[in-house]
Coordinates of C-alpha atoms in Angstrom, one line a residue:
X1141 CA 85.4 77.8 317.3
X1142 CA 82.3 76.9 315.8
X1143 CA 82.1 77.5 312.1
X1144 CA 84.6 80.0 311.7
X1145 CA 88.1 80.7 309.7
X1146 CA 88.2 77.0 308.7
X1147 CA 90.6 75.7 306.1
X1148 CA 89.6 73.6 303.2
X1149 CA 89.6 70.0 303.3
X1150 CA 92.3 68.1 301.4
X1151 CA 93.6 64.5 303.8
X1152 CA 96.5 64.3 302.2
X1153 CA 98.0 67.9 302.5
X1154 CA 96.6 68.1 306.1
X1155 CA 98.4 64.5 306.9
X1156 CA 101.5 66.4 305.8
X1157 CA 101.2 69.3 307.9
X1158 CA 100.3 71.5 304.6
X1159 CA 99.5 75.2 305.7
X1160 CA 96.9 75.9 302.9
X1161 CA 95.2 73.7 300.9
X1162 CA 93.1 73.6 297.4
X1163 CA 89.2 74.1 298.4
X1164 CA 87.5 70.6 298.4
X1165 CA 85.8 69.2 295.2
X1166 CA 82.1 69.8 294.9
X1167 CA 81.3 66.1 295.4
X1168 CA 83.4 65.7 298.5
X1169 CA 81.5 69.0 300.1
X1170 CA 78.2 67.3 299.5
X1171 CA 78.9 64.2 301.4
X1172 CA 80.6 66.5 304.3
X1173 CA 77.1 68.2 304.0
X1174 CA 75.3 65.0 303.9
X1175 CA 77.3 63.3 306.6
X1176 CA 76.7 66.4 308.9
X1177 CA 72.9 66.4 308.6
X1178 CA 72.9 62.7 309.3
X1179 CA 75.1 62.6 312.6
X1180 CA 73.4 65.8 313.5
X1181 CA 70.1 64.6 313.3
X1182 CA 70.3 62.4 315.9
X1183 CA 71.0 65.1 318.8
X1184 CA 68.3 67.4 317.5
X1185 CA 65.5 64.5 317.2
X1186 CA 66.2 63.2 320.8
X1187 CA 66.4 67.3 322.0
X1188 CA 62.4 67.0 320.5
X1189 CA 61.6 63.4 320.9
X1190 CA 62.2 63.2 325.0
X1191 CA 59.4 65.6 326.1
X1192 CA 57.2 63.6 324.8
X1193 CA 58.1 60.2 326.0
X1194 CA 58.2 61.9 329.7
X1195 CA 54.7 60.8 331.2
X1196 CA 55.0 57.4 329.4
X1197 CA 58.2 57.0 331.4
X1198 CA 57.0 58.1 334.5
X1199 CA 54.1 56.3 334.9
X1200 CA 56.3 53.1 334.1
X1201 CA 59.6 53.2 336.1
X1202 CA 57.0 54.9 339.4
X1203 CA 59.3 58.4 339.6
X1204 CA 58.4 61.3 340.9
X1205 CA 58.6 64.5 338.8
X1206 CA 62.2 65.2 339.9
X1207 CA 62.9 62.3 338.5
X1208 CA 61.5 62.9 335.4
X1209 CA 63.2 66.5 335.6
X1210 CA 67.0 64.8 335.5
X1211 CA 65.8 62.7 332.4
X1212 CA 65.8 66.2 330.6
X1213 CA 68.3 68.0 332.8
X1214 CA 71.0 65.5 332.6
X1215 CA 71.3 65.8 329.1
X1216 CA 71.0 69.3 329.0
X1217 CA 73.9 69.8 331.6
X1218 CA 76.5 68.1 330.5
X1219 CA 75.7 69.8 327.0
X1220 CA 75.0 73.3 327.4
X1221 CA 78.2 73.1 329.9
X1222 CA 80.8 71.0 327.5
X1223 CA 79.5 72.3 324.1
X1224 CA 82.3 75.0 323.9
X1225 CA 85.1 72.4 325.0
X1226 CA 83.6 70.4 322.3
X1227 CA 83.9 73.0 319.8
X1228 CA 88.1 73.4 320.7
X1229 CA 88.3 69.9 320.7
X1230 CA 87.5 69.9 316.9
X1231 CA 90.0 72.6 316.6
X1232 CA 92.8 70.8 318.1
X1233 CA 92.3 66.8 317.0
X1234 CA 90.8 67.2 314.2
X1235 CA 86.8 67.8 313.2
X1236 CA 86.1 64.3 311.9
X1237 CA 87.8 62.8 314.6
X1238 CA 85.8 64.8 317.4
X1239 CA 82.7 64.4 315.4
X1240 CA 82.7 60.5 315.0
X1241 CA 83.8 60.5 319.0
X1242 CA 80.4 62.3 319.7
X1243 CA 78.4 60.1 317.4
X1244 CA 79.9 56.9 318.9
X1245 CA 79.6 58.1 322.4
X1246 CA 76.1 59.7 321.9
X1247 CA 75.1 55.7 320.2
X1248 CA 76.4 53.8 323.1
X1249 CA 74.8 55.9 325.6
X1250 CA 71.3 55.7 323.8
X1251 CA 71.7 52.2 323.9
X1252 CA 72.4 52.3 327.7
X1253 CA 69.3 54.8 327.8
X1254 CA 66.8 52.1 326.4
X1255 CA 68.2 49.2 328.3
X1256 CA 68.3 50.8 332.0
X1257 CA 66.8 49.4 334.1
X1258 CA 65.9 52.3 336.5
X1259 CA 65.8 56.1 336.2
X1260 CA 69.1 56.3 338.6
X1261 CA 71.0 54.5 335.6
X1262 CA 68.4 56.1 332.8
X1263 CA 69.9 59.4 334.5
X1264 CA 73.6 58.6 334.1
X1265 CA 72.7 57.3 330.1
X1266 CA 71.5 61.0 329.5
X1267 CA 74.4 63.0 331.1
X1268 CA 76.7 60.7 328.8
X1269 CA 74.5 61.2 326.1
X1270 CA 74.9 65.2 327.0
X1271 CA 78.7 64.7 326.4
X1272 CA 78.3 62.9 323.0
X1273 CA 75.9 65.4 322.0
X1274 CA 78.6 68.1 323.2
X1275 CA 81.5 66.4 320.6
X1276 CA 78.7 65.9 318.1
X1277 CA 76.8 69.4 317.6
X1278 CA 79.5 71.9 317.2
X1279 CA 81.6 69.8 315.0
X1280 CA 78.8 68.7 312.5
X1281 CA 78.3 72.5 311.7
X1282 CA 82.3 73.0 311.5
X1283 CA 83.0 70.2 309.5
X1284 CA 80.0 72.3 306.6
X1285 CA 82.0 75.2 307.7
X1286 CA 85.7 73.8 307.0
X1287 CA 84.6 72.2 303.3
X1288 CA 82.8 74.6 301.7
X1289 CA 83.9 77.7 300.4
X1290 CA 83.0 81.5 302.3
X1291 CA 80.4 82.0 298.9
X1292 CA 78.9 78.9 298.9
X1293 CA 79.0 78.4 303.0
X1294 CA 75.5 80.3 304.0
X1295 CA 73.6 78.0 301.2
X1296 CA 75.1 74.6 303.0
X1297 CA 74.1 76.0 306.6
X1298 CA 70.9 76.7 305.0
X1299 CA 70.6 73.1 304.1
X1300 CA 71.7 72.0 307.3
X1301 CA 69.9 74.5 309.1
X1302 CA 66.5 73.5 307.2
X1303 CA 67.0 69.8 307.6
X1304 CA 67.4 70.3 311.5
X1305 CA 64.1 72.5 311.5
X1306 CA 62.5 69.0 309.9
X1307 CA 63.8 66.7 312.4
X1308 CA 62.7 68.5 315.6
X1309 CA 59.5 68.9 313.6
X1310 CA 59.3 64.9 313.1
X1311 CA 60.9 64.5 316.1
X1312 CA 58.1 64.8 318.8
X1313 CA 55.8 62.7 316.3
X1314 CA 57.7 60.0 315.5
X1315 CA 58.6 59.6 319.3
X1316 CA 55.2 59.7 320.5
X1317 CA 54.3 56.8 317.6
X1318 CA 56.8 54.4 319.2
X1319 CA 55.8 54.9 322.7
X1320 CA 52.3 54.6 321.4
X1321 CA 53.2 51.3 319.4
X1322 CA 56.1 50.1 321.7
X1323 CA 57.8 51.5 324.8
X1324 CA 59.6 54.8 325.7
X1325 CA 62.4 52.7 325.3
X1326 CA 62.1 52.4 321.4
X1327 CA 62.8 56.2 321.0
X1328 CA 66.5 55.7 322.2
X1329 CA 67.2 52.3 320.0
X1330 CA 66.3 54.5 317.3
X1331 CA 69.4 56.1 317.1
X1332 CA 71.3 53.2 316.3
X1333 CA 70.6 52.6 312.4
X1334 CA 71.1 56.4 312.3
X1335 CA 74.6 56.6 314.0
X1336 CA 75.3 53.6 311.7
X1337 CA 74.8 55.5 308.6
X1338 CA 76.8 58.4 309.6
X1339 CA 79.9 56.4 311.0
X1340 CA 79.7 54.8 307.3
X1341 CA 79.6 57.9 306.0
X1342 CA 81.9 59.8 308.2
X1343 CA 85.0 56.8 307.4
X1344 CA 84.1 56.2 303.7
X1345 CA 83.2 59.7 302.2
X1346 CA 84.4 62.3 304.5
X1347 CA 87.9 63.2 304.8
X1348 CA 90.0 64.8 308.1
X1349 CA 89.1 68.5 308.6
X1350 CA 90.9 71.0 310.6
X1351 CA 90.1 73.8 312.7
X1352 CA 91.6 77.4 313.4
X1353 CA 94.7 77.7 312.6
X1354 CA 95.9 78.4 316.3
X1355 CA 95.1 74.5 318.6
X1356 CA 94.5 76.4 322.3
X1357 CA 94.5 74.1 324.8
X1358 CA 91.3 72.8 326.3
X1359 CA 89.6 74.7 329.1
X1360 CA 89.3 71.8 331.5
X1361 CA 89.0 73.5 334.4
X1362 CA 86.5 75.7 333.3
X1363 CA 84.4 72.7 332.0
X1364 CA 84.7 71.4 335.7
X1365 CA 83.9 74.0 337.7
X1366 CA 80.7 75.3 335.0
X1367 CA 79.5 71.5 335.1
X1368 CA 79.7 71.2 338.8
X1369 CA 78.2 74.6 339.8
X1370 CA 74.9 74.2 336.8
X1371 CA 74.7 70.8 338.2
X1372 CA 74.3 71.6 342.2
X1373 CA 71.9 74.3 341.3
X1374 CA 70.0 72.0 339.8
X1375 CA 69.9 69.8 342.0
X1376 CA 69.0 71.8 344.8
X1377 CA 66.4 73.2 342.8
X1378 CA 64.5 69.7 342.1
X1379 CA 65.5 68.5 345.6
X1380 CA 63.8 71.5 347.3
X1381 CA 60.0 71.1 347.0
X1382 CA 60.7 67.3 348.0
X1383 CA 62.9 67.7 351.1
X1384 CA 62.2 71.3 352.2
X1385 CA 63.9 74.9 351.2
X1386 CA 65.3 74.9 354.7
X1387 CA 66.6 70.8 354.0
X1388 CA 70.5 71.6 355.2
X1389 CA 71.3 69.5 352.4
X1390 CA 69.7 71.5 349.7
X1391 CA 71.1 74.9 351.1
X1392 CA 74.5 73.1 351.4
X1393 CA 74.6 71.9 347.8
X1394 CA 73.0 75.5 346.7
X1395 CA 75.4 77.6 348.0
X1396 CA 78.2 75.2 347.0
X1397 CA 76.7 75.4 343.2
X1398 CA 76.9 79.2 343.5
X1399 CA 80.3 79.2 344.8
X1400 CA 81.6 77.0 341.9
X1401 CA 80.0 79.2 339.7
X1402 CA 82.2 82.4 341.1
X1403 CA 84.9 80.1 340.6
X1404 CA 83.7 79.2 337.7
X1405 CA 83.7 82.8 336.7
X1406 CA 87.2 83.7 337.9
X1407 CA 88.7 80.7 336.5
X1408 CA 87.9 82.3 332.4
X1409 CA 89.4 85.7 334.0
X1410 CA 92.6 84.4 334.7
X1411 CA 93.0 81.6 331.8
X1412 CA 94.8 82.0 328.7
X1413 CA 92.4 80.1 326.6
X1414 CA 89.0 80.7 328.3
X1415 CA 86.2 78.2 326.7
X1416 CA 84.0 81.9 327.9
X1417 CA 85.9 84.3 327.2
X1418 CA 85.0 87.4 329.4
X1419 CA 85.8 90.6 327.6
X1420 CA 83.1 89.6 325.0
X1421 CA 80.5 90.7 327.6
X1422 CA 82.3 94.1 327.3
X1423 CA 79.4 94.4 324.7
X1424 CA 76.4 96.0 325.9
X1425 CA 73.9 94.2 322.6
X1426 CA 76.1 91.1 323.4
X1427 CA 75.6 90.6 327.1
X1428 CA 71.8 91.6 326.3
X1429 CA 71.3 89.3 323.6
X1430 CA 72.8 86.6 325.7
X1431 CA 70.2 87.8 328.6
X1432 CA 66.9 87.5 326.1
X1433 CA 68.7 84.2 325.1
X1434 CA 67.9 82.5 328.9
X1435 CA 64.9 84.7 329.6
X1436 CA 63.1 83.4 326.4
X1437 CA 64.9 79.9 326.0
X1438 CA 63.7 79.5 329.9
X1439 CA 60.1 80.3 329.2
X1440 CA 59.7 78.2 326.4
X1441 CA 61.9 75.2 327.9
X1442 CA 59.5 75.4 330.8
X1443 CA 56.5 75.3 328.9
X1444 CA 57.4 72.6 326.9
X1445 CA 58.4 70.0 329.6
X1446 CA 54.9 70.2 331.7
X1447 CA 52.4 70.3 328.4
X1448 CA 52.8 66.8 327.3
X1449 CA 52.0 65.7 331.1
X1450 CA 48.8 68.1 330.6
X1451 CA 48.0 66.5 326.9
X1452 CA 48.1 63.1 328.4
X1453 CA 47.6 63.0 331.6
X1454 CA 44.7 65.4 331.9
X1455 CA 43.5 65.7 328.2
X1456 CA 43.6 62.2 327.5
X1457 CA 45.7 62.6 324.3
X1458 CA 47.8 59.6 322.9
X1459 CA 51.6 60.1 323.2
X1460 CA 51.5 60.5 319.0
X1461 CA 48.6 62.8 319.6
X1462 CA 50.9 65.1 321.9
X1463 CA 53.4 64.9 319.2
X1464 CA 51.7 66.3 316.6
X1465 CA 50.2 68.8 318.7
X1466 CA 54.0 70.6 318.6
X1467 CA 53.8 70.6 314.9
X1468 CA 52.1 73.9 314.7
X1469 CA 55.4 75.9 316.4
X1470 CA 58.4 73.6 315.1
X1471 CA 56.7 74.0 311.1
X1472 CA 56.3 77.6 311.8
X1473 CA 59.8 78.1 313.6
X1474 CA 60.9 76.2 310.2
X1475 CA 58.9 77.5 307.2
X1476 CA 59.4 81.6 308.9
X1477 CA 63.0 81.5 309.6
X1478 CA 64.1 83.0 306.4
X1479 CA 61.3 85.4 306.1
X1480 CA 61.9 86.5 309.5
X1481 CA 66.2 87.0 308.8
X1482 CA 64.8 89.6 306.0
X1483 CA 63.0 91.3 308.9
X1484 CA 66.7 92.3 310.3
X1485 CA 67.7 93.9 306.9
X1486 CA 64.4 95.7 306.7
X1487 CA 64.0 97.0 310.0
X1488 CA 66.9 96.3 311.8
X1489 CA 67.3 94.0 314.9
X1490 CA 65.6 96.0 317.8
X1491 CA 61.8 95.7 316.5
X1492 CA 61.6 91.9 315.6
X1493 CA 63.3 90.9 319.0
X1494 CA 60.8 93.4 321.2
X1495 CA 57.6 92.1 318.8
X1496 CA 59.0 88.7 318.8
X1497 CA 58.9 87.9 322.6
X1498 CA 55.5 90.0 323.0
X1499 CA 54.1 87.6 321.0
X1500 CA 55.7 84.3 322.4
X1501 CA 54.0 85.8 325.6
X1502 CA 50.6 86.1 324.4
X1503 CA 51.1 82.2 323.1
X1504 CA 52.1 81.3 326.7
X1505 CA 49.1 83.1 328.1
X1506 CA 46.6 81.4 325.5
X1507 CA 48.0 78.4 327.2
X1508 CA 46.9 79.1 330.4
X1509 CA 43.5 79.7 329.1
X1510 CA 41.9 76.0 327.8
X1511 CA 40.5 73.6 331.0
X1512 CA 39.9 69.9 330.9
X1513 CA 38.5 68.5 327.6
X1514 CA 37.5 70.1 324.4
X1515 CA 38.9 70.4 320.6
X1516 CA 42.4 71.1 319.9
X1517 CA 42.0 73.0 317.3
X1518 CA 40.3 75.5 319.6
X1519 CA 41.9 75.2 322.8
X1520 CA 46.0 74.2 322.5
X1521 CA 46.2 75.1 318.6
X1522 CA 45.7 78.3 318.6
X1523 CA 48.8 78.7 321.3
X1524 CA 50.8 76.8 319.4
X1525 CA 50.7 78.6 316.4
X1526 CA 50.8 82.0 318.1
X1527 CA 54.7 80.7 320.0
X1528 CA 55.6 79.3 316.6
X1529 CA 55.0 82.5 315.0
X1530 CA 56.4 84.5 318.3
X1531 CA 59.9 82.3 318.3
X1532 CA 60.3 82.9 314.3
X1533 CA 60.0 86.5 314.7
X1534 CA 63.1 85.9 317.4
X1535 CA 65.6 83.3 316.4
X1536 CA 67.2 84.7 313.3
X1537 CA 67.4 88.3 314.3
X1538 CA 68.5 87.2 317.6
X1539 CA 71.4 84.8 315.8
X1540 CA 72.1 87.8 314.0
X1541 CA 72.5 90.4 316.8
X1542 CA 75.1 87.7 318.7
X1543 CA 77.0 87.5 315.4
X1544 CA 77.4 91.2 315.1
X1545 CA 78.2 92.1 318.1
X1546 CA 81.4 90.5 318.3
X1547 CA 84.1 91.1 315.4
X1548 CA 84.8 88.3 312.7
X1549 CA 87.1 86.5 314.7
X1550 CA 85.0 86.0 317.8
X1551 CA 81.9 85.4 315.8
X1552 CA 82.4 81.5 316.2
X1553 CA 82.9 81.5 320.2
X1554 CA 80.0 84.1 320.7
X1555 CA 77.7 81.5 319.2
X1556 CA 79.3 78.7 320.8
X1557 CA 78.4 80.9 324.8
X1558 CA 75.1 81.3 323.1
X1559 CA 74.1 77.8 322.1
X1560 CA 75.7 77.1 325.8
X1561 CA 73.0 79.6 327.0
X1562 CA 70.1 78.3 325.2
X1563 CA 70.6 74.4 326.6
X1564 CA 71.5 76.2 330.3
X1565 CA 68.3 78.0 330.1
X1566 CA 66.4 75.0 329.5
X1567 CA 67.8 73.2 332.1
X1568 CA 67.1 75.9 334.7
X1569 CA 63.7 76.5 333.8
X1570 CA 63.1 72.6 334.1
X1571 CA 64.5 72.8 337.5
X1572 CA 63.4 76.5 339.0
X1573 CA 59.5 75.9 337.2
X1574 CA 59.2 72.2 338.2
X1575 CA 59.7 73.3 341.8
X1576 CA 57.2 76.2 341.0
X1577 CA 54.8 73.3 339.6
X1578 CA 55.2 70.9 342.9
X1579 CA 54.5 73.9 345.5
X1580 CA 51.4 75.1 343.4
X1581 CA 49.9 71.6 342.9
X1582 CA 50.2 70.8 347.0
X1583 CA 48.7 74.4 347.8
X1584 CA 46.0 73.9 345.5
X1585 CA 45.2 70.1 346.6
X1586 CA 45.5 70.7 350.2
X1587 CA 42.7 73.5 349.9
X1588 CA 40.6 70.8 347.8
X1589 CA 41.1 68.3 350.1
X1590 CA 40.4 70.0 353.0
X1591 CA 36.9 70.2 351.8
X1592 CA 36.4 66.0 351.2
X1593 CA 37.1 65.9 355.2
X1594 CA 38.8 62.3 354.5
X1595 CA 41.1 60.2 357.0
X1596 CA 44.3 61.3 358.4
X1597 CA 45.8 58.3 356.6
X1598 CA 43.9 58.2 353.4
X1599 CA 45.0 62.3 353.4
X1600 CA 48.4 61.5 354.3
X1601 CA 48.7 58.7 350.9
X1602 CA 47.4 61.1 348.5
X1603 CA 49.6 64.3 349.6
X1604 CA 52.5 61.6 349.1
X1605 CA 51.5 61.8 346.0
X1606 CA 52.5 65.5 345.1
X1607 CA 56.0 65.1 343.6
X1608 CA 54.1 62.9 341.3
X1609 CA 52.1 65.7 339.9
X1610 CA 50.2 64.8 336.4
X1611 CA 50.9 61.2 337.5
X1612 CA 49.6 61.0 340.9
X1613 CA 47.5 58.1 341.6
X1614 CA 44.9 57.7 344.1
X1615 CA 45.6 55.8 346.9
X1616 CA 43.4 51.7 345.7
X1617 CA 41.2 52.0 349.2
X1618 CA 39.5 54.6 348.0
X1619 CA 35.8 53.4 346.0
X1620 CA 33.0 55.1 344.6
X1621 CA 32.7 58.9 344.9
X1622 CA 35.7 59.5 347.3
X1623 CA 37.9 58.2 344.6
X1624 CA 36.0 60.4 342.2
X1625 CA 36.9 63.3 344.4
X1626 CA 40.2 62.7 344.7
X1627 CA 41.1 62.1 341.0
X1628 CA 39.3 65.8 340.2
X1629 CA 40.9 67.2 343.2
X1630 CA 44.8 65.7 341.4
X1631 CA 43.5 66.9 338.0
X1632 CA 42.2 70.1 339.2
X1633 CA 45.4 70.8 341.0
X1634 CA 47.4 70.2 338.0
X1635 CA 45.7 72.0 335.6
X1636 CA 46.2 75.2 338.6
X1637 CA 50.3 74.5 338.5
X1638 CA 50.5 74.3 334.5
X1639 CA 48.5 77.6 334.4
X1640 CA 50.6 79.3 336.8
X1641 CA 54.1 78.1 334.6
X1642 CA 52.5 79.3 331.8
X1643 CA 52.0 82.6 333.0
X1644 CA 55.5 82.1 334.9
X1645 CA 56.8 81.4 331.2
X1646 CA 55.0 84.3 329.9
X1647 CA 56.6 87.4 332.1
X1648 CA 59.7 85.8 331.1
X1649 CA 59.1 86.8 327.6
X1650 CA 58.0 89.8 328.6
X1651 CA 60.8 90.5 330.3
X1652 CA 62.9 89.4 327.4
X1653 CA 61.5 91.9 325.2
X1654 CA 61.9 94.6 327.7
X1655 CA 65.3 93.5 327.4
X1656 CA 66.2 94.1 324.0
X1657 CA 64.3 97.4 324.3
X1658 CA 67.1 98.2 327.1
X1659 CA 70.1 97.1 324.8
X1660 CA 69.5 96.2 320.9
X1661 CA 69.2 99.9 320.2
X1662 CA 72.6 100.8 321.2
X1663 CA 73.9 97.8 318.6
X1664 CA 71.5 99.4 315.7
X1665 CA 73.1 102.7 316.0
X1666 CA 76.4 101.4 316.2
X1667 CA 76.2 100.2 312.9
X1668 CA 74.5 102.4 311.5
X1669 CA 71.9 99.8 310.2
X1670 CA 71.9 98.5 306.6
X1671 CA 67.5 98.6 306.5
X1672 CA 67.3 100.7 309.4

């Protein structure tokens, strides 16, 4: 799987079916390296760049929130659920051939994202998207993995590792720029010149890898059944506040995602080449470290999808403006990573990922704290830079912990589940917190419109408005002070749902950290603890 026990790279010995083969020359590993940022890039600055683009996109194609939850979700799906198939394909065709699959397949489907024409066919764009991204991101850190050499490997993840940090960093800026310049559209044509120069690059410099040394087949079934299951549960999650928890539909299509799920589960029990395999959850710091993974992942996907709708719809902030205000936590997440990997070799694992969490949760909270208006440097700052110091503590340590809790030959597939994890996390907490959102923004409206006393059919226009949340528009027969009324009343109840997924987001991380509290300790004594 991912990044592990690779051969060298030589095309010709591989073409003849060599077993071993001399380590590739220096130049030849840099354009591997070079190639591998590039394709890369693209899937981590769309990852950033989307959030941002969302209320811009709403307010044009007249969705509803749920729609704008299956731009995200879509994509999100079909990756965290196909990234481990996409990791085996590598293995078994070839890692240059898998990787130029997902960078053609992620192109064609951004184009397709910027041209549609509706968010049913926008929708569709991003799951194929998803699947591109699911050839594409495994195999761009396997093909570093397969050139260099085990000594001169950690520096070239480094690299790659530190150039990804910068593009989800740019990412949100440059997105909001073009929607502020352009359309939302632009942010998807903007992969093009980017796939172009990595295809070039790819063909011309970079020569056929291969995998593990062992070509399992392809868990297809498993793909199935875990891409069916995530994706009824979302939908029944986003359909709910819309057509009713009792709908038929939704409890129909909720059950059956649960049920596929089971399936899902008993389906990697019974397989001979699992893309899960089960016995790794044997692991008490595995299985826990996989369980912080979705609890923190959740919290802060959450949080990220509803604050651009509060920065410009309520704040009044410029899509670029929202942008940059996410620079605070990607720079920190980027500049503290390696300071915070020493902080595993110091003190162990246990501390960083209880402190960590404890302090994404007091970001989360300061969240919930600023109102309508005022400086951002003292109301969303502050927040930002306590969750990018709060995740930096976490990542590395929590890397680490998956990493060792599994022996050497696992190590690849345990980060391949928890990459899987960390995309299904974020599509759950879009799905279970936008339905949080939509029930808390109708409670709190109906109470402040009870107390305007308005027409039955002016009331009825506006509480068709509720799906809409941050971009609910008051209904055009309403002048003077009633519309007045009415617009505080939306913003009002807005600002009451965002606080109330903020706090949602911030027991989350709470109970993360409680979490490794319950299980990293057992892993730290295991070992015996180099720092500890």
């Amino acid at each position: 799987m991912i990044g592990q026990d690779r051969a060298p790279c030589d095309e010709g010995a591989l073409r003849a079916g060599a077993s071993s083969d001399p380590a590739c020359p220096a130049q030849a590993r840099r354009w591997v390296l070079a190639t591998s940022i590039v394709g890369s890039s693209m899937a981590f600055i769309d990852g950033s760049v989307v959030n941002v683009a969302l209320p811009a996109l709403q307010s044009e194609l007249a969705v509803s929130i749920r729609g704008a939850q299956w731009v995200l979700n879509a994509y999100l799906l079909m990756l965290g659920a196909l990234i481990l198939v996409g990791g085996s394909a590598g293995d078994r065709f070839g890692l240059r051939r898998v990787f130029v699959a997902g960078v053609v397949v992620f192109t064609l489907a951004s184009l397709a994202c910027g041209l549609a024409p509706g968010v049913d066919a926008l929708v569709v764009a991003r799951a194929a998207q998803g699947v591109g991204g699911a050839l594409l991101v495994p195999n761009s850190l396997a093909l570093i993995s397969a050139a260099y050499p085990e000594d001169e490997r950690g520096r070239a993840i480094g690299t790659w590792a530190g150039f990804s940090a910068l593009t989800m960093a740019l990412g949100p800026v440059l997105g909001g720029w073009l929607v502020d310049v352009s359309t939302w559209r632009a942010i998807f044509f903007v992969n093009v010149p980017v796939a172009l120069l990595a295809l070039a690059l790819a063909y011309l410099r970079v020569p056929e890898l291969r995998g593990t040394a062992r070509r399992a087949p392809l868990d297809w079934r498993g793909a199935v059944l875990a891409t069916a299951g995530l994706g009824a549960l979302a939908w029944g999650l986003t359909a709910a506040p819309e057509q009713g928890w009792a709908n038929p539909v939704v409890l129909v299509v909720l059950v059956a995602g649960a049920l596929l799920l089971v399936a899902f589960v008993w389906s990697q029990r019974v397989s001979r080449a699992p893309m899960m395999p089960l016995g790794l959850f044997s692991s008490r710091e595995f299985s826990g470290a996989n369980a912080m993974t979705l609890l923190l992942y959740c919290a802060l996907s959450g949080a990220m999808f509803f604050l651009p709708f509060n920065l410009v719809g309520l704040q009044g902030y410029s899509a670029a403006g929202a942008g940059a205000a996410f620079l605070p936590l990607t720079l920190a997440m980027g500049v503290l990573s390696r300071w915070s990997g020493g902080l595993v070799a110091r003190y162990g694992a246990r501390m960083p990922l209880i402190v960590g969490p404890v302090v994404v949760a007091a970001g989360f909270a300061l969240l919930a704290v600023p109102g309508i208006g005022g400086s951002y440097w003292t109301t969303f700052f502050p927040a930002m830079v306590v969750l990018g110091f709060g995740m930096a503590i976490s990542v590395a340590p929590l890397t680490t912990t998956v990493l060792g809790s599994v022996d050497d030959h696992h190590a690849g597939t345990a980060s391949g589940i928890n990459n899987a994890v960390a995309r299904i996390a974020g599509m759950l907490a879009v799905a279970l917190l936008g339905a949080l959102a939509v029930v808390a923004f109708g409670s709190a409206l109906e109470s402040r419109l009870d107390a305007l006393r308005l027409d039955p059919d002016v009331r009825g226009a506006i509480e068709a408005q509720v799906p809409a949340l941050a971009a609910a528009r008051v209904p055009p027969q309403l002048q003077g002070f009633a519309r007045h009324a009415v617009q505080f009343a939306f913003d009002a109840a807005f600002l009451h749902a965002f606080r109330i997924v903020m706090l949602v987001s911030c027991v989350l991380s709470l109970a993360s950290a409680w979490c490794a509290a319950r299980t990293i300790g057992v892993y730290e004594k295991r070992l015996g603890r180099e720092g500890g």
